[in-house]
Amino acid sequence: MGKVYYISKNVGLGLLALAAVALVTILALSIAYDKEKARNRGTSGDGTGDSTSMPPTTSSTPKEPWDRYRLPHSLVPSSYNVTLWPRLTPDENSLYIFTGRSTVEFRCVKETDLIIIHSNKLNLTDFNGQLAKLTSLSEATAPAIQKSWLVPKTEYLVLQLQRTLAVGVMYSLHTEFLGELADDLEGFYRSEYTEDGVKKVVATSQMQAAYARKTFPCFDEPAMKAVFNVSIIHERDMIALSNGREIATEDAVVDGVPVRTTTFEPTRRMSTYLLAFIVCDFISIQGVKNFSVSLQVRIWARRKAIDDGQGEYALNITGPILQFYERYYNATYPLSKSDQIALPDFNAGAMENWGLITYRETALLYDPVMSSTGNKERVTTVIAHELAHMWFGNLVTVQWWNDLWLNEGFAMYVEYLGADHAEPTWNIKDQIILYDVHKVFGIDALASSHPLTRREDEVNDPAQISEMFNTISYSKDALRVFSEPVFARGLSSYLNTFAFSNTVYTDLWDHLQKAVENTPGLHIPHTVHDIMNRWTLQMGFPVVTLDTRRGRITQKHFLLDPDSVVDRPSQFNYTWFVPIKWMKTGVEQQQYWLLKDTGEDWVLLNTNVSGFFRVNYDLQNWDRLLSLLNTDHQVIINRAQIIDDAFNLARAKIINTTLALRTTTYLSRERDYIPWESALRNLDYYILMFDRTEVYGALQAYLKKQIQPLFEHFKKITNNWTRVPAGHTDQYNQINAIEIACSTNVEGCRELIKGWYRQWMENPQHNPIHPNLKSTVYCSAIAFGGVEEWDFAWKMFKNATLASEAARLRSAMACTKAPWLLNRYLEYTLDPSKIRKQDATSTIQYIARNVVGMPLAWNFVRAKWSYIFQQYGRGSFSFARLVNGITTRFSTDFELQELKKFKEDNVHVGFGSASLAVEQAIEKTTTNIKWVTANKAGVLTWFTEEST
Ligand SMILES: *[C@@H]1O[C@H](CO)[C@@H](O)[C@H](O)[C@H]1NC(C)=O
Ligand SMILES: *[C@@H]1O[C@H](CO)[C@@H](O)[C@H](O)[C@H]1NC(C)=O
Ligand SMILES: *[C@@H]1O[C@H](CO)[C@@H](O)[C@H](O)[C@H]1NC(C)=O
Ligand SMILES: *[C@@H]1O[C@H](CO)[C@@H](O)[C@H](O)[C@H]1NC(C)=O
Ligand SMILES: *[C@@H]1O[C@H](CO)[C@@H](O)[C@H](O)[C@H]1NC(C)=O
Ligand SMILES: [Zn+2]
């Protein structure tokens, strides 16, 4: 047990920083996956500690430079001229293609007789027997190309020259090429959708991380920044978009085809992974009055979506968010325009291409009538996230992908500030705890977690790069160490210093350190590097234990499974600098330490939940806090955190399960969303473990007792359910209240939702259910209804024109309690005319989530495993989720045996991308069995006593 205190004796809260110097953690970031990275096909997921260390990549460095994944860095590009021509109709071989030509100017900085440049899956035109043309931009002539070839493994075009290139001289390399405009979501690709029964094709792009090389030959590493002069050739009834503003269009007839060439202004110096090229027939809305005139802000989407006003909300908030960031970063928006475009069937969240951000429709479009508050919040936060990258990430870029966590973590943090500025009444910053901190806590508490930082040479080939996007799904936002003003000053100096170039993460620490040193009166006893290294170079986080009797505080590496063994050594012995904000009997304390015996007073640590650690107390203080919760709960400002800490400490066997449960007894008086949500997420595990056992009756009775007042509260403030609560999070809590009240049979709840649903059935053209409540109401109405309700939902599902409405119904149909309906629904998943192939596994998963559906889904999946595997087994992340989903309730020996048998029986078929999930399911089931055995009796007694 280490004891590293972060003590500052002299500096009080009043002196700016300490309040916030709260060494905060840096929270979770890149659960980026959810938000942004889901676009990488088949990799959307929420990284659950599955990544151990990277495999040692190469024991021996390959001899030939073209066998190495990193560019030799002897050539530095300065500008490109790129012309692309995508064909939106298939050629005679029914292939969609694009053609193009590109000229890159580069400087030789190290003598070499090789030109190595990325090129992947492109058919290059032959010039006199070579795949490119080389010219010198100086007096002297360029060396002749002796030999040129492609290296598919490392994705290079290699030119062997007859002489060496001269250091300091500029050359230009010209290529012409043809590529497939495939629907593979990589590089320049094709996206298809149907509008009014007509199939439409869009050419669009996704370059991050390493797909620009699939569009044109280029030096495709983030540090190889250059200026890009782009032209796109397209049909005359289409528009073309790229990173820069359109500056000219020219009509011509090429090969007998009437076309238009759109030319864009030169980009700023930028990385290849941020390029974007789009050809489509979309329209836009633009302009915000209160924004600087020279900046063009546009929102693009399908004509119908724009005509319906769905782009208006995004347009409304983009200007204010950009202005906010300009002030916050103290750096003007670096481009002359900001385009954001919603792509139908874009398999992902969004991508921060500089000046032309791509989104899936649900992340950019908002329909005032059909969309829920949750939909709106998603639009706000995703836009704020992507716009934050325009500076952090795009203007200043990490040198290499190993530092991606900094890019994403940072944007995840700043996103809350931007969104808060756009919607100040939402208190969105409070939700950081729920959305990010708690998620990362879950993952980083495993012995198999890993540190944030990786060495540059540990991340080389594209597979390893894309793994960075999966596994950093856990990053700690190591950034919020200081108060906002100090932080913002350091940041501004960092951004201004490195504009248009690249950095490593320690550059940011340097600039923050400078900002600290330049702040009069701010004294931090350790350097930013010292503090941050402990959070970034070692995995995990501590549980801080305060013993109020002795005034002693200690820290220890927090592990969710007390029996797990950490075999990854840490140079810091798993100790951290933990700055702690605390209060004593309701009074904010001016100093961090030292505590003396606190007597009768109660003490609360981590009051603003700015710290990335869990907190434990001696039993007396726990008792004082719990009794305070039951008498005057508002005094405890971090209630959501107390609840989450208690449940996790109990999982880790640091405190008793009943102590954790006691943090929920006050909920009958709780009206706030965040503590409720925190409690419900934790109780969800109890529901899953016990909803097939005798504990469930008592658990339900207890929940009913706790939720009833909340249900009545909402009934009252919504004037008998006729209004929407005014508060943003109150709207979320209303959903919780109805969902739990109906599931525990609070009087009036089921009648209420049945009535709404019946009204809708009687008049399908007019749905009386508020968008916020639809998911919950559909699910409850189908759960407590019969075949009529189900069949109606099916009909509405088949007729739904809005994707989010179809998704709600598809999920709700899994809520029925009738086994025959569930089995019929399972069969539907095998018929693509009923359930689209891409939705099949998630539908099975929804059914498994239902306590009645779980065994049916399990039987179904076992019976059809080889078929399901053959259909979905390769590469799809949802496949792993399917296994996770079905086995979450597993907690008996019998189920464990079944699972093991399933594994044995199907060795010859295999498990594909679910292999790891099967192993984890076995491990989790084992853990669940242990937990249930240890806790069942105690939990039953507790719920029984508390529910009467
Ligand atoms: C790109 O095109 C412009 C205008 O045609 C020309 O001036 C410039 O030299 C070209 N640059 C490269 C790298 O070919
Ligand atoms: C590229 O060339 C290969 C070999 O000639 C051919 O099989 C392939 O179809 C070509 N690719 C495209 C997109 O035309
Ligand atoms: C956008 O802003 C305008 C003007 O403030 C307002 O009337 C309109 O309701 C806003 N639209 C949305 C969808 O928020
Ligand atoms: C903002 O940036 C300018 C120069 O880029 C600098 O002079 C000024 O001090 C900065 N302001 C703050 C508050 O950092
Ligand atoms: C870690 O522990 C070792 C052995 O106890 C000790 O020598 C070393 O100084 C410790 N390192 C830190 C950073 O505390
Ligand atoms: Zn991002």
Coordinates of C-alpha atoms in Angstrom, one line a residue, residues 37 48 110 201 210 234 364 368-369 377 387 491 524 557 562-563 700 807 826 828 899:
K37 CA -14.9 5.1 -34.0
T48 CA -13.8 -4.2 -22.4
K110 CA 18.4 12.5 -46.8
V201 CA -25.2 6.2 -55.1
A210 CA -4.5 4.5 -43.4
H234 CA -18.4 14.6 -61.7
L364 CA -26.2 15.3 -37.4
P368 CA -38.2 18.6 -34.0
V369 CA -41.2 16.4 -34.2
E377 CA -28.2 15.5 -27.1
L387 CA -15.5 20.6 -34.1
L491 CA -3.4 24.8 -24.3
I524 CA 2.3 22.6 -7.4
H557 CA -4.4 -0.1 -6.9
P562 CA -9.7 -9.2 -5.7
D563 CA -8.3 -12.5 -6.8
Q700 CA -39.0 -6.1 -7.2
A807 CA -34.8 0.7 -34.5
L826 CA -36.0 -15.5 -33.7
Y828 CA -37.4 -13.9 -38.6
L899 CA -21.2 -23.2 -22.3

